[in-house]
């Protein structure tokens, strides 16, 4: 199975810095760059960031880690994905989630009260139908006729999802082509992968064995209080030190554990410590040899 490791950009990456970062990632031979959904920040919109990165490069892949789908119109999102994939075949990596990580941004992605999970499920069905050129769609929230995005893509775009709850694993098994988790230990990631495989089998589907991944954080100055609080809010029973690396050795140990758990795709985020340029140099030295 192909092991691939990309670089994630966070809320601190400004539009002014982005062109230089993208150019350096391409020149260094890094597999992919990932854009977070961080509306109230300096970060660019994930789809704008993906378009910019793909337009400047010829081999670098670009993904969203993760973009919020409920609250966006699925057909318009499908049009964005199809447009990017037509312009940069095999380099578009969309990953979607239920809601923003920041609670203050939740109101920006409104759905009918109490229906977010149902809207997410139907959004995924409509998104996939639009990408497949299904034409008509009749659901609870959308009823559309003659949906047509233009020429069919020669190669379908894989739709991945995030999430770390039983309902998320069911949704991934039913509708997704892959999973990108975060803040999970290798043991938890193994159980998540097995739950997704079970859900996919129950839905009469299967997910490719190398379509399971994890976002990893390297915090070289130690784990900041805010980051630790984020982990505890999502995973109250998890010690942040079990899921966040504080040096390259512990990052390798996390990678080893997740590989043992059956995961092969990784996105590494950097916090603190060395400059971004020094991090990239070390990333190339430490992690590119781990790809196959």
PDB file of C-alpha atoms in Angstrom:
ATOM      1  CA  UNK A   1       0.000   0.000   0.000  1.00  0.00           C
ATOM      2  CA  UNK A   2       1.221   3.469  -0.834  1.00  0.00           C
ATOM      3  CA  UNK A   3       2.428   5.505   2.149  1.00  0.00           C
ATOM      4  CA  UNK A   4       2.056   9.229   1.539  1.00  0.00           C
ATOM      5  CA  UNK A   5       2.780  12.151   3.881  1.00  0.00           C
ATOM      6  CA  UNK A   6       1.664  15.727   3.262  1.00  0.00           C
ATOM      7  CA  UNK A   7       2.014  19.086   5.006  1.00  0.00           C
ATOM      8  CA  UNK A   8      -0.944  20.763   6.683  1.00  0.00           C
ATOM      9  CA  UNK A   9      -1.310  24.548   6.891  1.00  0.00           C
ATOM     10  CA  UNK A  10      -3.105  26.058   9.849  1.00  0.00           C
ATOM     11  CA  UNK A  11      -4.830  29.273  10.814  1.00  0.00           C
ATOM     12  CA  UNK A  12      -1.535  31.151  11.059  1.00  0.00           C
ATOM     13  CA  UNK A  13      -0.659  30.815   7.340  1.00  0.00           C
ATOM     14  CA  UNK A  14      -1.410  34.159   5.685  1.00  0.00           C
ATOM     15  CA  UNK A  15      -2.159  34.720   1.981  1.00  0.00           C
ATOM     16  CA  UNK A  16       1.120  36.650   1.675  1.00  0.00           C
ATOM     17  CA  UNK A  17       3.113  33.586   2.756  1.00  0.00           C
ATOM     18  CA  UNK A  18       1.173  31.027   0.761  1.00  0.00           C
ATOM     19  CA  UNK A  19       2.787  31.344  -2.714  1.00  0.00           C
ATOM     20  CA  UNK A  20       6.284  30.842  -1.315  1.00  0.00           C
ATOM     21  CA  UNK A  21       5.173  27.886   0.813  1.00  0.00           C
ATOM     22  CA  UNK A  22       3.498  26.185  -2.140  1.00  0.00           C
ATOM     23  CA  UNK A  23       6.552  26.724  -4.354  1.00  0.00           C
ATOM     24  CA  UNK A  24       8.878  25.254  -1.716  1.00  0.00           C
ATOM     25  CA  UNK A  25       6.664  22.212  -1.199  1.00  0.00           C
ATOM     26  CA  UNK A  26       6.609  21.541  -4.951  1.00  0.00           C
ATOM     27  CA  UNK A  27      10.376  21.985  -5.282  1.00  0.00           C
ATOM     28  CA  UNK A  28      11.017  19.671  -2.329  1.00  0.00           C
ATOM     29  CA  UNK A  29       8.893  16.888  -3.797  1.00  0.00           C
ATOM     30  CA  UNK A  30       6.335  16.863  -0.962  1.00  0.00           C
ATOM     31  CA  UNK A  31       3.260  14.793  -1.805  1.00  0.00           C
ATOM     32  CA  UNK A  32       0.490  17.195  -0.802  1.00  0.00           C
ATOM     33  CA  UNK A  33      -0.565  20.417   0.922  1.00  0.00           C
ATOM     34  CA  UNK A  34      -3.697  20.649   3.069  1.00  0.00           C
ATOM     35  CA  UNK A  35      -5.905  23.632   3.879  1.00  0.00           C
ATOM     36  CA  UNK A  36      -7.976  23.883   7.057  1.00  0.00           C
ATOM     37  CA  UNK A  37     -11.460  25.388   7.404  1.00  0.00           C
ATOM     38  CA  UNK A  38     -10.529  28.422   9.535  1.00  0.00           C
ATOM     39  CA  UNK A  39     -12.885  31.264   8.643  1.00  0.00           C
ATOM     40  CA  UNK A  40     -11.980  33.616  11.500  1.00  0.00           C
ATOM     41  CA  UNK A  41      -8.239  33.583  10.813  1.00  0.00           C
ATOM     42  CA  UNK A  42      -5.532  34.641   8.375  1.00  0.00           C
ATOM     43  CA  UNK A  43      -5.880  31.350   6.494  1.00  0.00           C
ATOM     44  CA  UNK A  44      -7.364  31.319   3.005  1.00  0.00           C
ATOM     45  CA  UNK A  45     -10.564  29.451   2.205  1.00  0.00           C
ATOM     46  CA  UNK A  46      -9.771  25.745   1.565  1.00  0.00           C
ATOM     47  CA  UNK A  47     -11.064  25.717  -2.003  1.00  0.00           C
ATOM     48  CA  UNK A  48      -9.316  28.989  -2.853  1.00  0.00           C
ATOM     49  CA  UNK A  49      -6.115  27.616  -1.338  1.00  0.00           C
ATOM     50  CA  UNK A  50      -6.427  24.365  -3.282  1.00  0.00           C
ATOM     51  CA  UNK A  51      -6.997  26.241  -6.549  1.00  0.00           C
ATOM     52  CA  UNK A  52      -3.998  28.485  -5.909  1.00  0.00           C
ATOM     53  CA  UNK A  53      -1.700  25.568  -5.044  1.00  0.00           C
ATOM     54  CA  UNK A  54      -2.795  23.478  -8.012  1.00  0.00           C
ATOM     55  CA  UNK A  55      -2.386  26.377 -10.432  1.00  0.00           C
ATOM     56  CA  UNK A  56       1.201  27.052  -9.307  1.00  0.00           C
ATOM     57  CA  UNK A  57       2.385  23.440  -9.440  1.00  0.00           C
ATOM     58  CA  UNK A  58       2.485  20.360 -11.630  1.00  0.00           C
ATOM     59  CA  UNK A  59       2.855  17.491  -9.147  1.00  0.00           C
ATOM     60  CA  UNK A  60       1.806  18.735  -5.697  1.00  0.00           C
ATOM     61  CA  UNK A  61      -1.620  17.484  -4.605  1.00  0.00           C
ATOM     62  CA  UNK A  62      -3.994  19.735  -2.633  1.00  0.00           C
ATOM     63  CA  UNK A  63      -6.605  18.776  -0.073  1.00  0.00           C
ATOM     64  CA  UNK A  64      -9.093  20.212   2.417  1.00  0.00           C
ATOM     65  CA  UNK A  65      -8.540  19.102   5.992  1.00  0.00           C
ATOM     66  CA  UNK A  66     -11.378  19.353   6.624  1.00  0.00           C
ATOM     67  CA  UNK A  67     -13.966  21.507   4.832  1.00  0.00           C
ATOM     68  CA  UNK A  68     -17.478  21.736   6.254  1.00  0.00           C
ATOM     69  CA  UNK A  69     -20.168  20.339   3.959  1.00  0.00           C
ATOM     70  CA  UNK A  70     -23.475  20.845   5.834  1.00  0.00           C
ATOM     71  CA  UNK A  71     -24.384  24.499   5.300  1.00  0.00           C
ATOM     72  CA  UNK A  72     -22.941  24.602   1.783  1.00  0.00           C
ATOM     73  CA  UNK A  73     -25.006  23.677  -1.262  1.00  0.00           C
ATOM     74  CA  UNK A  74     -23.734  20.244  -2.364  1.00  0.00           C
ATOM     75  CA  UNK A  75     -24.138  20.935  -6.092  1.00  0.00           C
ATOM     76  CA  UNK A  76     -22.045  24.101  -5.881  1.00  0.00           C
ATOM     77  CA  UNK A  77     -19.394  22.172  -3.946  1.00  0.00           C
ATOM     78  CA  UNK A  78     -19.530  19.423  -6.571  1.00  0.00           C
ATOM     79  CA  UNK A  79     -18.967  22.054  -9.275  1.00  0.00           C
ATOM     80  CA  UNK A  80     -15.888  23.319  -7.429  1.00  0.00           C
ATOM     81  CA  UNK A  81     -14.492  19.799  -7.084  1.00  0.00           C
ATOM     82  CA  UNK A  82     -15.217  18.924 -10.703  1.00  0.00           C
ATOM     83  CA  UNK A  83     -13.616  22.163 -11.904  1.00  0.00           C
ATOM     84  CA  UNK A  84     -10.464  21.602  -9.863  1.00  0.00           C
ATOM     85  CA  UNK A  85     -10.223  17.965 -10.937  1.00  0.00           C
ATOM     86  CA  UNK A  86     -10.615  18.893 -14.614  1.00  0.00           C
ATOM     87  CA  UNK A  87      -7.809  21.442 -14.320  1.00  0.00           C
ATOM     88  CA  UNK A  88      -5.521  19.264 -12.164  1.00  0.00           C
ATOM     89  CA  UNK A  89      -6.387  15.573 -12.679  1.00  0.00           C
ATOM     90  CA  UNK A  90      -5.474  13.169  -9.867  1.00  0.00           C
ATOM     91  CA  UNK A  91      -4.333  16.023  -7.585  1.00  0.00           C
ATOM     92  CA  UNK A  92      -7.572  17.037  -5.816  1.00  0.00           C
ATOM     93  CA  UNK A  93      -8.147  15.569  -2.341  1.00  0.00           C
ATOM     94  CA  UNK A  94     -11.419  16.800  -0.780  1.00  0.00           C
ATOM     95  CA  UNK A  95     -12.117  15.836   2.829  1.00  0.00           C
ATOM     96  CA  UNK A  96     -15.337  16.963   4.517  1.00  0.00           C
ATOM     97  CA  UNK A  97     -16.608  17.179   8.064  1.00  0.00           C
ATOM     98  CA  UNK A  98     -19.775  17.829  10.033  1.00  0.00           C
ATOM     99  CA  UNK A  99     -19.050  21.306  11.427  1.00  0.00           C
ATOM    100  CA  UNK A 100     -16.179  23.780  12.029  1.00  0.00           C
ATOM    101  CA  UNK A 101     -13.617  23.023  14.723  1.00  0.00           C
ATOM    102  CA  UNK A 102     -14.201  26.470  16.242  1.00  0.00           C
ATOM    103  CA  UNK A 103     -17.530  26.808  18.008  1.00  0.00           C
ATOM    104  CA  UNK A 104     -17.656  30.522  17.134  1.00  0.00           C
ATOM    105  CA  UNK A 105     -17.881  29.522  13.448  1.00  0.00           C
ATOM    106  CA  UNK A 106     -20.779  27.086  13.833  1.00  0.00           C
ATOM    107  CA  UNK A 107     -23.433  29.737  12.977  1.00  0.00           C
ATOM    108  CA  UNK A 108     -21.741  30.310   9.600  1.00  0.00           C
ATOM    109  CA  UNK A 109     -22.898  26.886   8.353  1.00  0.00           C
ATOM    110  CA  UNK A 110     -26.594  26.933   9.163  1.00  0.00           C
ATOM    111  CA  UNK A 111     -28.863  23.952   8.633  1.00  0.00           C
ATOM    112  CA  UNK A 112     -32.391  23.252   9.920  1.00  0.00           C
ATOM    113  CA  UNK A 113     -32.415  22.885  13.698  1.00  0.00           C
ATOM    114  CA  UNK A 114     -31.603  19.376  14.865  1.00  0.00           C
ATOM    115  CA  UNK A 115     -30.977  18.140  11.327  1.00  0.00           C
ATOM    116  CA  UNK A 116     -27.222  18.552  10.868  1.00  0.00           C
ATOM    117  CA  UNK A 117     -26.492  14.817  10.665  1.00  0.00           C
ATOM    118  CA  UNK A 118     -29.392  14.214   8.265  1.00  0.00           C
ATOM    119  CA  UNK A 119     -28.330  17.181   6.129  1.00  0.00           C
ATOM    120  CA  UNK A 120     -24.763  15.841   6.043  1.00  0.00           C
ATOM    121  CA  UNK A 121     -25.940  12.423   4.855  1.00  0.00           C
ATOM    122  CA  UNK A 122     -28.145  13.891   2.139  1.00  0.00           C
ATOM    123  CA  UNK A 123     -25.447  16.388   1.160  1.00  0.00           C
ATOM    124  CA  UNK A 124     -23.074  13.500   0.534  1.00  0.00           C
ATOM    125  CA  UNK A 125     -25.645  11.656  -1.560  1.00  0.00           C
ATOM    126  CA  UNK A 126     -26.352  14.767  -3.621  1.00  0.00           C
ATOM    127  CA  UNK A 127     -22.663  15.638  -3.957  1.00  0.00           C
ATOM    128  CA  UNK A 128     -21.874  12.179  -5.291  1.00  0.00           C
ATOM    129  CA  UNK A 129     -24.929  12.189  -7.559  1.00  0.00           C
ATOM    130  CA  UNK A 130     -23.933  15.551  -9.053  1.00  0.00           C
ATOM    131  CA  UNK A 131     -20.355  14.393  -9.651  1.00  0.00           C
ATOM    132  CA  UNK A 132     -21.661  11.214 -11.278  1.00  0.00           C
ATOM    133  CA  UNK A 133     -24.014  13.139 -13.582  1.00  0.00           C
ATOM    134  CA  UNK A 134     -27.168  11.599 -12.109  1.00  0.00           C
ATOM    135  CA  UNK A 135     -29.430  14.398 -13.418  1.00  0.00           C
ATOM    136  CA  UNK A 136     -32.397  14.384 -11.024  1.00  0.00           C
ATOM    137  CA  UNK A 137     -32.328  14.181  -7.233  1.00  0.00           C
ATOM    138  CA  UNK A 138     -35.199  13.897  -4.741  1.00  0.00           C
ATOM    139  CA  UNK A 139     -34.425  14.021  -1.046  1.00  0.00           C
ATOM    140  CA  UNK A 140     -35.774  15.541   2.141  1.00  0.00           C
ATOM    141  CA  UNK A 141     -33.841  18.820   1.827  1.00  0.00           C
ATOM    142  CA  UNK A 142     -33.223  19.108  -1.929  1.00  0.00           C
ATOM    143  CA  UNK A 143     -35.348  18.271  -4.938  1.00  0.00           C
ATOM    144  CA  UNK A 144     -33.534  19.085  -8.169  1.00  0.00           C
ATOM    145  CA  UNK A 145     -33.972  18.372 -11.854  1.00  0.00           C
ATOM    146  CA  UNK A 146     -31.478  18.294 -14.703  1.00  0.00           C
ATOM    147  CA  UNK A 147     -28.363  18.634 -12.532  1.00  0.00           C
ATOM    148  CA  UNK A 148     -25.466  18.820 -14.971  1.00  0.00           C
ATOM    149  CA  UNK A 149     -21.939  19.987 -14.188  1.00  0.00           C
ATOM    150  CA  UNK A 150     -20.518  19.628 -17.681  1.00  0.00           C
ATOM    151  CA  UNK A 151     -18.347  16.868 -19.134  1.00  0.00           C
ATOM    152  CA  UNK A 152     -17.950  13.820 -16.891  1.00  0.00           C
ATOM    153  CA  UNK A 153     -14.533  13.444 -15.305  1.00  0.00           C
ATOM    154  CA  UNK A 154     -12.459  10.626 -16.768  1.00  0.00           C
ATOM    155  CA  UNK A 155     -11.424   9.619 -13.259  1.00  0.00           C
ATOM    156  CA  UNK A 156     -13.896  10.036 -10.350  1.00  0.00           C
ATOM    157  CA  UNK A 157     -12.706  12.147  -7.434  1.00  0.00           C
ATOM    158  CA  UNK A 158     -12.496  10.275  -4.138  1.00  0.00           C
ATOM    159  CA  UNK A 159     -14.519  11.890  -1.340  1.00  0.00           C
ATOM    160  CA  UNK A 160     -13.027  11.409   2.113  1.00  0.00           C
ATOM    161  CA  UNK A 161     -14.553  12.310   5.477  1.00  0.00           C
ATOM    162  CA  UNK A 162     -13.212  13.196   8.892  1.00  0.00           C
ATOM    163  CA  UNK A 163     -14.779  12.328  12.239  1.00  0.00           C
ATOM    164  CA  UNK A 164     -14.115  10.191  15.279  1.00  0.00           C
ATOM    165  CA  UNK A 165     -17.539   9.133  16.592  1.00  0.00           C
ATOM    166  CA  UNK A 166     -19.618   5.996  15.912  1.00  0.00           C
ATOM    167  CA  UNK A 167     -22.055   8.013  13.769  1.00  0.00           C
ATOM    168  CA  UNK A 168     -19.137   9.339  11.731  1.00  0.00           C
ATOM    169  CA  UNK A 169     -17.802   5.836  11.124  1.00  0.00           C
ATOM    170  CA  UNK A 170     -21.239   4.723   9.932  1.00  0.00           C
ATOM    171  CA  UNK A 171     -21.428   7.697   7.556  1.00  0.00           C
ATOM    172  CA  UNK A 172     -17.943   7.027   6.202  1.00  0.00           C
ATOM    173  CA  UNK A 173     -18.793   3.387   5.588  1.00  0.00           C
ATOM    174  CA  UNK A 174     -21.995   4.324   3.775  1.00  0.00           C
ATOM    175  CA  UNK A 175     -20.881   7.267   1.669  1.00  0.00           C
ATOM    176  CA  UNK A 176     -17.126   7.926   1.650  1.00  0.00           C
ATOM    177  CA  UNK A 177     -14.098   6.680  -0.246  1.00  0.00           C
ATOM    178  CA  UNK A 178     -11.723   7.210   2.663  1.00  0.00           C
ATOM    179  CA  UNK A 179     -11.185   8.553   6.176  1.00  0.00           C
ATOM    180  CA  UNK A 180      -8.830  11.174   7.605  1.00  0.00           C
ATOM    181  CA  UNK A 181      -8.869  11.166  11.396  1.00  0.00           C
ATOM    182  CA  UNK A 182      -7.230  13.425  13.966  1.00  0.00           C
ATOM    183  CA  UNK A 183      -6.193  13.348  17.627  1.00  0.00           C
ATOM    184  CA  UNK A 184      -6.516   9.564  17.886  1.00  0.00           C
ATOM    185  CA  UNK A 185      -3.977   7.127  19.253  1.00  0.00           C
ATOM    186  CA  UNK A 186      -2.920   4.239  17.005  1.00  0.00           C
ATOM    187  CA  UNK A 187      -5.085   1.851  19.030  1.00  0.00           C
ATOM    188  CA  UNK A 188      -8.109   4.129  18.617  1.00  0.00           C
ATOM    189  CA  UNK A 189      -7.344   4.527  14.916  1.00  0.00           C
ATOM    190  CA  UNK A 190      -7.309   0.753  14.468  1.00  0.00           C
ATOM    191  CA  UNK A 191     -10.722   0.454  16.108  1.00  0.00           C
ATOM    192  CA  UNK A 192     -11.995   3.324  13.928  1.00  0.00           C
ATOM    193  CA  UNK A 193     -10.763   1.639  10.751  1.00  0.00           C
ATOM    194  CA  UNK A 194     -12.410  -1.626  11.758  1.00  0.00           C
ATOM    195  CA  UNK A 195     -15.690   0.151  12.553  1.00  0.00           C
ATOM    196  CA  UNK A 196     -15.636   1.870   9.154  1.00  0.00           C
ATOM    197  CA  UNK A 197     -14.946  -1.419   7.393  1.00  0.00           C
ATOM    198  CA  UNK A 198     -17.871  -3.004   9.237  1.00  0.00           C
ATOM    199  CA  UNK A 199     -20.180  -0.121   8.307  1.00  0.00           C
ATOM    200  CA  UNK A 200     -19.096  -0.279   4.676  1.00  0.00           C
ATOM    201  CA  UNK A 201     -19.746  -4.022   4.517  1.00  0.00           C
ATOM    202  CA  UNK A 202     -23.200  -3.512   6.048  1.00  0.00           C
ATOM    203  CA  UNK A 203     -23.930  -0.963   3.300  1.00  0.00           C
ATOM    204  CA  UNK A 204     -22.757  -3.365   0.596  1.00  0.00           C
ATOM    205  CA  UNK A 205     -19.638  -1.303  -0.063  1.00  0.00           C
ATOM    206  CA  UNK A 206     -15.904  -1.515   0.477  1.00  0.00           C
ATOM    207  CA  UNK A 207     -13.225   1.124   1.044  1.00  0.00           C
ATOM    208  CA  UNK A 208      -9.766   0.729  -0.436  1.00  0.00           C
ATOM    209  CA  UNK A 209      -7.316  -0.576   2.206  1.00  0.00           C
ATOM    210  CA  UNK A 210      -4.959   2.377   1.651  1.00  0.00           C
ATOM    211  CA  UNK A 211      -7.695   5.004   2.035  1.00  0.00           C
ATOM    212  CA  UNK A 212      -7.281   5.477   5.786  1.00  0.00           C
ATOM    213  CA  UNK A 213      -5.261   8.376   7.144  1.00  0.00           C
ATOM    214  CA  UNK A 214      -4.476  10.566  10.128  1.00  0.00           C
ATOM    215  CA  UNK A 215      -3.601  14.208  10.716  1.00  0.00           C
ATOM    216  CA  UNK A 216      -0.636  14.482  13.086  1.00  0.00           C
ATOM    217  CA  UNK A 217       0.664  17.449  15.042  1.00  0.00           C
ATOM    218  CA  UNK A 218       4.344  18.150  15.751  1.00  0.00           C
ATOM    219  CA  UNK A 219       4.594  20.661  18.630  1.00  0.00           C
ATOM    220  CA  UNK A 220       8.331  21.191  19.094  1.00  0.00           C
ATOM    221  CA  UNK A 221       8.037  23.623  22.023  1.00  0.00           C
ATOM    222  CA  UNK A 222       5.755  21.299  23.962  1.00  0.00           C
ATOM    223  CA  UNK A 223       1.996  21.034  23.734  1.00  0.00           C
ATOM    224  CA  UNK A 224       0.393  24.508  24.068  1.00  0.00           C
ATOM    225  CA  UNK A 225      -2.420  24.790  26.604  1.00  0.00           C
ATOM    226  CA  UNK A 226      -4.933  25.728  23.907  1.00  0.00           C
ATOM    227  CA  UNK A 227      -4.031  22.692  21.828  1.00  0.00           C
ATOM    228  CA  UNK A 228      -4.231  20.410  24.846  1.00  0.00           C
ATOM    229  CA  UNK A 229      -7.644  21.854  25.660  1.00  0.00           C
ATOM    230  CA  UNK A 230      -8.785  21.150  22.086  1.00  0.00           C
ATOM    231  CA  UNK A 231      -7.752  17.510  22.417  1.00  0.00           C
ATOM    232  CA  UNK A 232      -9.488  17.139  25.788  1.00  0.00           C
ATOM    233  CA  UNK A 233     -12.673  18.753  24.479  1.00  0.00           C
ATOM    234  CA  UNK A 234     -12.829  16.250  21.625  1.00  0.00           C
ATOM    235  CA  UNK A 235     -11.391  13.248  23.446  1.00  0.00           C
ATOM    236  CA  UNK A 236     -11.908  13.680  27.215  1.00  0.00           C
ATOM    237  CA  UNK A 237     -10.383  10.277  27.919  1.00  0.00           C
ATOM    238  CA  UNK A 238      -7.209  10.954  25.896  1.00  0.00           C
ATOM    239  CA  UNK A 239      -3.887  12.296  27.181  1.00  0.00           C
ATOM    240  CA  UNK A 240      -2.758  14.939  24.641  1.00  0.00           C
ATOM    241  CA  UNK A 241       0.781  13.521  24.883  1.00  0.00           C
ATOM    242  CA  UNK A 242      -0.523  10.254  23.401  1.00  0.00           C
ATOM    243  CA  UNK A 243      -1.658  11.902  20.156  1.00  0.00           C
ATOM    244  CA  UNK A 244       0.654  14.923  19.701  1.00  0.00           C
ATOM    245  CA  UNK A 245       4.363  14.576  18.958  1.00  0.00           C
ATOM    246  CA  UNK A 246       6.775  16.928  20.691  1.00  0.00           C
ATOM    247  CA  UNK A 247       9.870  15.949  18.674  1.00  0.00           C
ATOM    248  CA  UNK A 248      10.733  14.039  15.535  1.00  0.00           C
ATOM    249  CA  UNK A 249      11.372  10.805  17.424  1.00  0.00           C
ATOM    250  CA  UNK A 250       7.884  10.810  18.927  1.00  0.00           C
ATOM    251  CA  UNK A 251       6.429  11.688  15.519  1.00  0.00           C
ATOM    252  CA  UNK A 252       8.121   8.613  14.061  1.00  0.00           C
ATOM    253  CA  UNK A 253       6.709   6.505  16.893  1.00  0.00           C
ATOM    254  CA  UNK A 254       3.204   7.796  16.155  1.00  0.00           C
ATOM    255  CA  UNK A 255       3.671   7.048  12.472  1.00  0.00           C
ATOM    256  CA  UNK A 256       4.893   3.542  13.283  1.00  0.00           C
ATOM    257  CA  UNK A 257       1.834   2.946  15.442  1.00  0.00           C
ATOM    258  CA  UNK A 258      -0.609   4.197  12.838  1.00  0.00           C
ATOM    259  CA  UNK A 259       1.059   2.159  10.098  1.00  0.00           C
ATOM    260  CA  UNK A 260       0.725  -0.893  12.332  1.00  0.00           C
ATOM    261  CA  UNK A 261      -2.966   0.008  12.742  1.00  0.00           C
ATOM    262  CA  UNK A 262      -3.459  -0.070   8.966  1.00  0.00           C
ATOM    263  CA  UNK A 263      -3.267   3.644   8.112  1.00  0.00           C
ATOM    264  CA  UNK A 264      -1.117   4.832   5.218  1.00  0.00           C
ATOM    265  CA  UNK A 265      -1.939   8.504   4.530  1.00  0.00           C
ATOM    266  CA  UNK A 266      -0.757  11.288   6.844  1.00  0.00           C
ATOM    267  CA  UNK A 267      -0.921  15.072   7.122  1.00  0.00           C
ATOM    268  CA  UNK A 268       1.658  16.677   9.411  1.00  0.00           C
ATOM    269  CA  UNK A 269       1.081  20.068  11.035  1.00  0.00           C
ATOM    270  CA  UNK A 270       3.896  22.032  12.691  1.00  0.00           C
ATOM    271  CA  UNK A 271       3.631  24.212  15.781  1.00  0.00           C
ATOM    272  CA  UNK A 272       6.416  26.108  17.541  1.00  0.00           C
ATOM    273  CA  UNK A 273      10.109  25.341  17.585  1.00  0.00           C
ATOM    274  CA  UNK A 274      12.008  25.902  14.355  1.00  0.00           C
ATOM    275  CA  UNK A 275      11.042  28.181  11.488  1.00  0.00           C
ATOM    276  CA  UNK A 276       8.769  26.900   8.734  1.00  0.00           C
ATOM    277  CA  UNK A 277      11.767  26.644   6.378  1.00  0.00           C
ATOM    278  CA  UNK A 278      13.693  24.563   8.928  1.00  0.00           C
ATOM    279  CA  UNK A 279      10.639  22.378   9.501  1.00  0.00           C
ATOM    280  CA  UNK A 280      10.304  21.714   5.763  1.00  0.00           C
ATOM    281  CA  UNK A 281      13.987  20.826   5.467  1.00  0.00           C
ATOM    282  CA  UNK A 282      13.652  18.374   8.356  1.00  0.00           C
ATOM    283  CA  UNK A 283      10.345  17.053   6.960  1.00  0.00           C
ATOM    284  CA  UNK A 284      12.057  16.172   3.683  1.00  0.00           C
ATOM    285  CA  UNK A 285      14.965  14.547   5.511  1.00  0.00           C
ATOM    286  CA  UNK A 286      12.868  12.600   8.033  1.00  0.00           C
ATOM    287  CA  UNK A 287       9.616  11.746   6.264  1.00  0.00           C
ATOM    288  CA  UNK A 288      10.083  11.553   2.507  1.00  0.00           C
ATOM    289  CA  UNK A 289      12.193   8.369   2.882  1.00  0.00           C
ATOM    290  CA  UNK A 290       9.235   6.760   4.667  1.00  0.00           C
ATOM    291  CA  UNK A 291       7.100   6.950   1.532  1.00  0.00           C
ATOM    292  CA  UNK A 292       7.140   4.108  -0.957  1.00  0.00           C
TER     293      UNK A 292
END
